[in-house]
Amino acid sequence: MTTDLPMIPAAKPLIGQEERDAVDRVLASGMVAQGPEVAAFEEEFGAALVAGRECVAVNSGTSGQHLGMLALGLGPGDEVIVPSFTFAATANSVAVSGATPVFVDVDPETFSLDPAAVEAAITERTVGIQPVHLYGHPAPMDELLRIADAHGLWIFEDAAQAHGATWQGAPVGSFGRGAMFSLYPTKNMTSGEGGMVATDGPELARQVRLLRNQGMEKQYANEVAGFNNRMTDIHAAIGRVQLGKLPAWTARRQELAAHFDAHLEGVVTPVVREGAVHVYHQYTVRIEGASAAERDAFATALREEHAVGCGVYYPTPVHRLDTFRADLDLPVTEMLAREVLSIPVHPSVSDGDRDRIVAAVNAVAKAGA
């Protein structure tokens, strides 16, 4: 069966006239590389989202991860504990620094690092922990900080999907030595492309700034071997506009999620732990007990029979990708990779779309019961 209904996209960037006007303003100024817009964006982002921490804008979230951990001294011989149930960039940023990502299992309800698994994976080579606030739900930072402090490790947060999320009243990105936020087009806010590194003080911020700009603070006065990972003023101008829209967009995501929680049937809906504020970059359900093929058939039915877009984040655990091929037993990660399915929760989902999504999920779940 097919449908003539318009497709509800799984994700959708929201770019309006205000963003276009901001770009025009920068182009008219003639200052299009890293300049005053970037500096203003860094300051505003820090004040709005990470309790005033000093922030450094870069050209992608992955660059932010890479440079942030390099600034902490990460290098060959070091190990960093990471989840396998995440996007590959989490581990890639460790590997391209010459260090080794050590994959551990996650909590089946929140998809975040399992603190017990983290503690069990610590060796004499471990230098840090990289928790992921996956889908917008914060990791259990109090427990992870306790472990890190007990073993003399740093924490660098992967907050790519968690702009505005909080844990026990504190914003993600304000717990570890540093944190990365992605500003990719489909994230909760975008700069067109880009990333932001939140730091715990001026020393780390300066190191990230050096690394993003060929090792220079002053032109031709190179202090370290660095990269060209700068953000342009064009992208920063877009990001500044989006930052102002983020609170309303987050509220809409949470409103949609609450409706899904109350009305979806036949699937496992997301858990929100006490003390957590979830910002729903993705609204991810589980098709409990499904094989990967059965989950994929569920997704195909949503798309083809009901015109409801959806996505699987992520179908292959990172430790099983060709780049790593680690022989590990991570049962929760393997289960989630078979069962998860994300449905549209972006702010452009209308009430009518919302009701269509609920009806579609419930119909497909019932048909497969």
GROMACS .gro file of C-alpha atoms in nm:
model
  369
    1MET     CA    1   0.000   0.000   0.000
    2THR     CA    2   0.123   0.350  -0.082
    3THR     CA    3  -0.008   0.691   0.010
    4ASP     CA    4  -0.044   1.025  -0.164
    5LEU     CA    5   0.010   1.217   0.159
    6PRO     CA    6   0.307   1.456   0.167
    7MET     CA    7   0.611   1.312   0.344
    8ILE     CA    8   0.678   1.438   0.696
    9PRO     CA    9   1.058   1.464   0.694
   10ALA     CA   10   1.258   1.290   0.964
   11ALA     CA   11   1.460   1.610   1.016
   12LYS     CA   12   1.440   1.960   0.875
   13PRO     CA   13   1.665   2.265   0.913
   14LEU     CA   14   1.474   2.583   0.994
   15ILE     CA   15   1.626   2.877   0.805
   16GLY     CA   16   1.418   3.196   0.792
   17GLN     CA   17   1.443   3.551   0.672
   18GLU     CA   18   1.631   3.657   0.985
   19GLU     CA   19   1.916   3.419   0.899
   20ARG     CA   20   1.923   3.540   0.538
   21ASP     CA   21   1.931   3.901   0.656
   22ALA     CA   22   2.221   3.821   0.890
   23VAL     CA   23   2.420   3.667   0.606
   24ASP     CA   24   2.349   3.969   0.384
   25ARG     CA   25   2.471   4.197   0.664
   26VAL     CA   26   2.801   4.009   0.689
   27LEU     CA   27   2.851   3.999   0.314
   28ALA     CA   28   2.789   4.372   0.291
   29SER     CA   29   3.046   4.434   0.567
   30GLY     CA   30   3.326   4.270   0.371
   31MET     CA   31   3.439   4.085   0.687
   32VAL     CA   32   3.347   3.728   0.598
   33ALA     CA   33   3.626   3.524   0.761
   34GLN     CA   34   3.670   3.479   1.134
   35GLY     CA   35   3.590   3.819   1.283
   36PRO     CA   36   3.348   4.010   1.508
   37GLU     CA   37   3.049   3.784   1.438
   38VAL     CA   38   3.244   3.480   1.557
   39ALA     CA   39   3.356   3.658   1.874
   40ALA     CA   40   2.999   3.771   1.949
   41PHE     CA   41   2.861   3.423   1.882
   42GLU     CA   42   3.114   3.265   2.119
   43GLU     CA   43   3.024   3.504   2.398
   44GLU     CA   44   2.646   3.470   2.348
   45PHE     CA   45   2.661   3.090   2.323
   46GLY     CA   46   2.860   3.067   2.646
   47ALA     CA   47   2.617   3.291   2.832
   48ALA     CA   48   2.305   3.119   2.700
   49LEU     CA   49   2.397   2.751   2.713
   50VAL     CA   50   2.700   2.668   2.931
   51ALA     CA   51   2.676   2.888   3.240
   52GLY     CA   52   2.916   3.148   3.109
   53ARG     CA   53   3.200   2.913   3.017
   54GLU     CA   54   3.447   3.046   2.761
   55CYS     CA   55   3.361   2.911   2.416
   56VAL     CA   56   3.556   2.870   2.093
   57ALA     CA   57   3.379   2.841   1.757
   58VAL     CA   58   3.512   2.596   1.499
   59ASN     CA   59   3.411   2.468   1.157
   60SER     CA   60   3.239   2.145   1.270
   61GLY     CA   61   3.144   1.948   1.576
   62THR     CA   62   3.405   1.685   1.492
   63SER     CA   63   3.672   1.955   1.480
   64GLY     CA   64   3.555   2.066   1.823
   65GLN     CA   65   3.597   1.717   1.965
   66HIS     CA   66   3.936   1.671   1.804
   67LEU     CA   67   4.082   2.008   1.900
   68GLY     CA   68   3.933   2.001   2.249
   69MET     CA   69   4.099   1.670   2.336
   70LEU     CA   70   4.426   1.767   2.169
   71ALA     CA   71   4.424   2.079   2.386
   72LEU     CA   72   4.390   1.851   2.689
   73GLY     CA   73   4.709   1.674   2.580
   74LEU     CA   74   4.558   1.361   2.422
   75GLY     CA   75   4.805   1.162   2.214
   76PRO     CA   76   4.954   0.823   2.125
   77GLY     CA   77   4.948   0.567   2.404
   78ASP     CA   78   4.645   0.722   2.571
   79GLU     CA   79   4.301   0.565   2.609
   80VAL     CA   80   3.965   0.742   2.624
   81ILE     CA   81   3.649   0.561   2.730
   82VAL     CA   82   3.360   0.615   2.487
   83PRO     CA   83   3.023   0.458   2.413
   84SER     CA   84   2.990   0.241   2.104
   85PHE     CA   85   2.626   0.340   2.063
   86THR     CA   86   2.689   0.682   1.910
   87PHE     CA   87   2.792   0.849   1.585
   88ALA     CA   88   3.138   0.744   1.466
   89ALA     CA   89   3.282   1.094   1.520
   90THR     CA   90   3.290   1.032   1.896
   91ALA     CA   91   3.552   0.760   1.854
   92ASN     CA   92   3.710   0.904   1.540
   93SER     CA   93   3.811   1.218   1.728
   94VAL     CA   94   4.007   1.003   1.971
   95ALA     CA   95   4.163   0.785   1.702
   96VAL     CA   96   4.281   1.072   1.481
   97SER     CA   97   4.461   1.213   1.785
   98GLY     CA   98   4.670   0.896   1.791
   99ALA     CA   99   4.495   0.765   2.101
  100THR     CA  100   4.274   0.459   2.147
  101PRO     CA  101   3.898   0.471   2.200
  102VAL     CA  102   3.787   0.211   2.454
  103PHE     CA  103   3.427   0.114   2.388
  104VAL     CA  104   3.188   0.036   2.673
  105ASP     CA  105   2.818  -0.037   2.704
  106VAL     CA  106   2.534   0.205   2.770
  107ASP     CA  107   2.221   0.231   2.981
  108PRO     CA  108   1.926   0.068   2.797
  109GLU     CA  109   1.683   0.345   2.892
  110THR     CA  110   1.879   0.666   2.842
  111PHE     CA  111   2.137   0.538   2.589
  112SER     CA  112   2.414   0.711   2.789
  113LEU     CA  113   2.738   0.562   2.923
  114ASP     CA  114   2.686   0.300   3.194
  115PRO     CA  115   2.898   0.424   3.488
  116ALA     CA  116   2.972   0.069   3.606
  117ALA     CA  117   3.100  -0.023   3.261
  118VAL     CA  118   3.314   0.290   3.255
  119GLU     CA  119   3.477   0.210   3.588
  120ALA     CA  120   3.546  -0.148   3.481
  121ALA     CA  121   3.724  -0.030   3.164
  122ILE     CA  122   3.979   0.198   3.331
  123THR     CA  123   4.344   0.096   3.286
  124GLU     CA  124   4.678   0.261   3.356
  125ARG     CA  125   4.657   0.413   3.005
  126THR     CA  126   4.316   0.575   3.054
  127VAL     CA  127   4.332   0.955   3.053
  128GLY     CA  128   3.973   1.057   2.989
  129ILE     CA  129   3.605   0.979   2.949
  130GLN     CA  130   3.391   1.110   2.665
  131PRO     CA  131   3.020   1.081   2.759
  132VAL     CA  132   2.762   1.143   2.488
  133HIS     CA  133   2.436   1.320   2.570
  134LEU     CA  134   2.266   1.111   2.305
  135TYR     CA  135   1.945   1.232   2.139
  136GLY     CA  136   1.939   1.525   2.384
  137HIS     CA  137   1.917   1.330   2.712
  138PRO     CA  138   2.203   1.417   2.950
  139ALA     CA  139   2.445   1.150   3.064
  140PRO     CA  140   2.467   1.084   3.442
  141MET     CA  141   2.735   1.343   3.497
  142ASP     CA  142   2.745   1.324   3.877
  143GLU     CA  143   2.836   0.955   3.867
  144LEU     CA  144   3.084   1.001   3.582
  145LEU     CA  145   3.252   1.294   3.755
  146ARG     CA  146   3.288   1.086   4.071
  147ILE     CA  147   3.462   0.813   3.873
  148ALA     CA  148   3.682   1.061   3.686
  149ASP     CA  149   3.788   1.237   4.007
  150ALA     CA  150   3.865   0.908   4.180
  151HIS     CA  151   4.098   0.800   3.899
  152GLY     CA  152   4.248   1.135   3.800
  153LEU     CA  153   4.079   1.146   3.457
  154TRP     CA  154   3.939   1.431   3.255
  155ILE     CA  155   3.592   1.441   3.102
  156PHE     CA  156   3.521   1.590   2.762
  157GLU     CA  157   3.147   1.599   2.687
  158ASP     CA  158   3.001   1.515   2.347
  159ALA     CA  159   2.700   1.747   2.357
  160ALA     CA  160   2.651   1.748   1.979
  161GLN     CA  161   2.280   1.674   2.016
  162ALA     CA  162   2.203   1.839   2.348
  163HIS     CA  163   2.186   2.219   2.321
  164GLY     CA  164   2.004   2.336   2.635
  165ALA     CA  165   1.979   1.998   2.810
  166THR     CA  166   2.045   1.998   3.183
  167TRP     CA  167   2.137   1.746   3.451
  168GLN     CA  168   2.049   1.818   3.815
  169GLY     CA  169   1.994   2.181   3.720
  170ALA     CA  170   2.329   2.238   3.546
  171PRO     CA  171   2.362   2.264   3.168
  172VAL     CA  172   2.542   1.997   2.970
  173GLY     CA  173   2.873   2.133   2.854
  174SER     CA  174   2.948   2.277   3.197
  175PHE     CA  175   3.060   1.959   3.375
  176GLY     CA  176   3.386   1.840   3.221
  177ARG     CA  177   3.711   2.008   3.129
  178GLY     CA  178   3.549   2.081   2.794
  179ALA     CA  179   3.257   1.999   2.569
  180MET     CA  180   3.160   2.003   2.203
  181PHE     CA  181   2.832   2.113   2.047
  182SER     CA  182   2.755   2.046   1.681
  183LEU     CA  183   2.595   2.314   1.465
  184TYR     CA  184   2.519   2.088   1.168
  185PRO     CA  185   2.201   2.177   0.974
  186THR     CA  186   1.976   1.916   1.137
  187LYS     CA  187   2.085   1.977   1.497
  188ASN     CA  188   1.859   2.165   1.741
  189MET     CA  189   2.023   2.484   1.616
  190THR     CA  190   2.262   2.539   1.327
  191SER     CA  191   2.516   2.779   1.190
  192GLY     CA  192   2.490   2.615   0.847
  193GLU     CA  193   2.790   2.406   0.947
  194GLY     CA  194   3.009   2.443   1.251
  195GLY     CA  195   3.077   2.352   1.610
  196MET     CA  196   3.139   2.512   1.948
  197VAL     CA  197   3.388   2.410   2.217
  198ALA     CA  198   3.300   2.504   2.574
  199THR     CA  199   3.604   2.516   2.803
  200ASP     CA  200   3.663   2.525   3.178
  201GLY     CA  201   3.893   2.827   3.163
  202PRO     CA  202   4.113   3.060   2.961
  203GLU     CA  203   4.411   2.824   2.936
  204LEU     CA  204   4.216   2.549   2.759
  205ALA     CA  205   4.028   2.804   2.547
  206ARG     CA  206   4.357   2.955   2.432
  207GLN     CA  207   4.492   2.616   2.332
  208VAL     CA  208   4.181   2.541   2.125
  209ARG     CA  209   4.209   2.885   1.961
  210LEU     CA  210   4.570   2.817   1.870
  211LEU     CA  211   4.487   2.475   1.727
  212ARG     CA  212   4.196   2.604   1.515
  213ASN     CA  213   4.410   2.876   1.354
  214GLN     CA  214   4.737   2.717   1.240
  215GLY     CA  215   4.883   2.755   1.590
  216MET     CA  216   4.860   3.135   1.585
  217GLU     CA  217   4.705   3.403   1.797
  218LYS     CA  218   4.908   3.670   1.616
  219GLN     CA  219   4.956   3.644   1.242
  220TYR     CA  220   5.272   3.450   1.148
  221ALA     CA  221   5.362   3.399   1.516
  222ASN     CA  222   5.296   3.024   1.513
  223GLU     CA  223   5.328   2.870   1.858
  224VAL     CA  224   5.218   2.511   1.791
  225ALA     CA  225   5.140   2.295   1.489
  226GLY     CA  226   4.772   2.365   1.427
  227PHE     CA  227   4.490   2.333   1.177
  228ASN     CA  228   4.259   2.554   0.974
  229ASN     CA  229   3.939   2.476   1.163
  230ARG     CA  230   3.803   2.829   1.189
  231MET     CA  231   3.438   2.932   1.170
  232THR     CA  232   3.346   3.209   0.924
  233ASP     CA  233   3.154   3.522   1.018
  234ILE     CA  234   2.884   3.410   0.773
  235HIS     CA  235   2.824   3.092   0.972
  236ALA     CA  236   2.847   3.274   1.305
  237ALA     CA  237   2.583   3.525   1.196
  238ILE     CA  238   2.343   3.240   1.121
  239GLY     CA  239   2.425   3.078   1.456
  240ARG     CA  240   2.355   3.398   1.650
  241VAL     CA  241   2.006   3.420   1.502
  242GLN     CA  242   1.938   3.052   1.569
  243LEU     CA  243   2.057   3.083   1.929
  244GLY     CA  244   1.780   3.334   1.991
  245LYS     CA  245   1.522   3.094   1.849
  246LEU     CA  246   1.645   2.789   2.037
  247PRO     CA  247   1.430   2.823   2.355
  248ALA     CA  248   1.102   2.828   2.161
  249TRP     CA  249   1.216   2.543   1.938
  250THR     CA  250   1.316   2.337   2.240
  251ALA     CA  251   0.978   2.396   2.401
  252ARG     CA  252   0.807   2.273   2.084
  253ARG     CA  253   1.022   1.959   2.074
  254GLN     CA  254   0.933   1.889   2.437
  255GLU     CA  255   0.564   1.951   2.369
  256LEU     CA  256   0.567   1.707   2.077
  257ALA     CA  257   0.754   1.451   2.286
  258ALA     CA  258   0.501   1.476   2.568
  259HIS     CA  259   0.220   1.409   2.319
  260PHE     CA  260   0.404   1.108   2.178
  261ASP     CA  261   0.468   0.977   2.530
  262ALA     CA  262   0.096   0.992   2.603
  263HIS     CA  263  -0.038   0.849   2.277
  264LEU     CA  264   0.207   0.606   2.117
  265GLU     CA  265   0.126   0.237   2.153
  266GLY     CA  266   0.319  -0.081   2.085
  267VAL     CA  267   0.666   0.077   2.113
  268VAL     CA  268   0.895   0.164   2.402
  269THR     CA  269   0.899   0.542   2.440
  270PRO     CA  270   1.202   0.738   2.570
  271VAL     CA  271   1.276   0.749   2.941
  272VAL     CA  272   1.362   1.080   3.106
  273ARG     CA  273   1.553   1.031   3.429
  274GLU     CA  274   1.472   1.235   3.738
  275GLY     CA  275   1.686   1.546   3.734
  276ALA     CA  276   1.720   1.546   3.355
  277VAL     CA  277   1.588   1.798   3.105
  278HIS     CA  278   1.570   1.627   2.765
  279VAL     CA  279   1.581   1.849   2.455
  280TYR     CA  280   1.479   1.578   2.204
  281HIS     CA  281   1.722   1.617   1.919
  282GLN     CA  282   1.566   1.283   1.833
  283TYR     CA  283   1.254   1.117   1.968
  284THR     CA  284   1.372   0.758   1.966
  285VAL     CA  285   1.147   0.461   2.032
  286ARG     CA  286   1.241   0.096   2.058
  287ILE     CA  287   1.068  -0.186   1.874
  288GLU     CA  288   1.114  -0.418   2.168
  289GLY     CA  289   1.245  -0.762   2.079
  290ALA     CA  290   1.276  -0.681   1.710
  291SER     CA  291   1.552  -0.797   1.483
  292ALA     CA  292   1.723  -0.535   1.271
  293ALA     CA  293   1.525  -0.660   0.970
  294GLU     CA  294   1.196  -0.629   1.160
  295ARG     CA  295   1.281  -0.278   1.275
  296ASP     CA  296   1.377  -0.184   0.920
  297ALA     CA  297   1.045  -0.320   0.793
  298PHE     CA  298   0.867  -0.105   1.053
  299ALA     CA  299   1.054   0.199   0.921
  300THR     CA  300   0.973   0.111   0.560
  301ALA     CA  301   0.604   0.085   0.644
  302LEU     CA  302   0.607   0.426   0.811
  303ARG     CA  303   0.767   0.584   0.506
  304GLU     CA  304   0.589   0.403   0.225
  305GLU     CA  305   0.242   0.345   0.370
  306HIS     CA  306   0.206   0.656   0.587
  307ALA     CA  307   0.456   0.909   0.447
  308VAL     CA  308   0.621   0.950   0.787
  309GLY     CA  309   0.995   0.996   0.769
  310CYS     CA  310   1.212   0.821   1.025
  311GLY     CA  311   1.573   0.727   1.086
  312VAL     CA  312   1.790   0.470   1.258
  313TYR     CA  313   2.058   0.626   1.479
  314TYR     CA  314   2.265   0.408   1.478
  315PRO     CA  315   2.234   0.074   1.292
  316THR     CA  316   2.594  -0.040   1.341
  317PRO     CA  317   2.774  -0.003   1.676
  318VAL     CA  318   3.095   0.193   1.630
  319HIS     CA  319   3.312  -0.088   1.764
  320ARG     CA  320   3.194  -0.307   1.475
  321LEU     CA  321   3.271  -0.056   1.200
  322ASP     CA  322   3.557  -0.144   0.967
  323THR     CA  323   3.765   0.137   1.118
  324PHE     CA  324   3.775  -0.032   1.461
  325ARG     CA  325   3.660  -0.397   1.443
  326ALA     CA  326   3.682  -0.450   1.819
  327ASP     CA  327   3.585  -0.796   1.944
  328LEU     CA  328   3.367  -0.693   2.238
  329ASP     CA  329   3.056  -0.813   2.416
  330LEU     CA  330   2.831  -0.505   2.447
  331PRO     CA  331   2.483  -0.658   2.472
  332VAL     CA  332   2.285  -0.339   2.538
  333THR     CA  333   2.453  -0.161   2.249
  334GLU     CA  334   2.379  -0.453   2.015
  335MET     CA  335   2.016  -0.463   2.129
  336LEU     CA  336   1.966  -0.092   2.076
  337ALA     CA  337   2.122  -0.104   1.730
  338ARG     CA  338   1.854  -0.362   1.637
  339GLU     CA  339   1.557  -0.191   1.801
  340VAL     CA  340   1.584   0.190   1.783
  341LEU     CA  341   1.385   0.408   1.546
  342SER     CA  342   1.359   0.788   1.554
  343ILE     CA  343   1.042   0.966   1.443
  344PRO     CA  344   1.002   1.337   1.353
  345VAL     CA  345   1.017   1.575   1.650
  346HIS     CA  346   1.159   1.889   1.487
  347PRO     CA  347   0.979   2.220   1.551
  348SER     CA  348   0.825   2.236   1.203
  349VAL     CA  349   0.609   1.931   1.284
  350SER     CA  350   0.256   2.071   1.299
  351ASP     CA  351  -0.023   1.942   1.521
  352GLY     CA  352  -0.169   1.770   1.216
  353ASP     CA  353   0.167   1.609   1.140
  354ARG     CA  354   0.195   1.506   1.504
  355ASP     CA  355  -0.139   1.327   1.491
  356ARG     CA  356  -0.046   1.157   1.164
  357ILE     CA  357   0.278   1.034   1.318
  358VAL     CA  358   0.096   0.888   1.619
  359ALA     CA  359  -0.165   0.717   1.402
  360ALA     CA  360   0.104   0.576   1.172
  361VAL     CA  361   0.326   0.437   1.448
  362ASN     CA  362   0.031   0.282   1.628
  363ALA     CA  363  -0.104   0.127   1.306
  364VAL     CA  364   0.230  -0.025   1.208
  365ALA     CA  365   0.290  -0.151   1.562
  366LYS     CA  366  -0.055  -0.309   1.571
  367ALA     CA  367  -0.008  -0.470   1.230
  368GLY     CA  368   0.315  -0.628   1.345
  369ALA     CA  369   0.186  -0.741   1.684
   0.00000   0.00000   0.00000
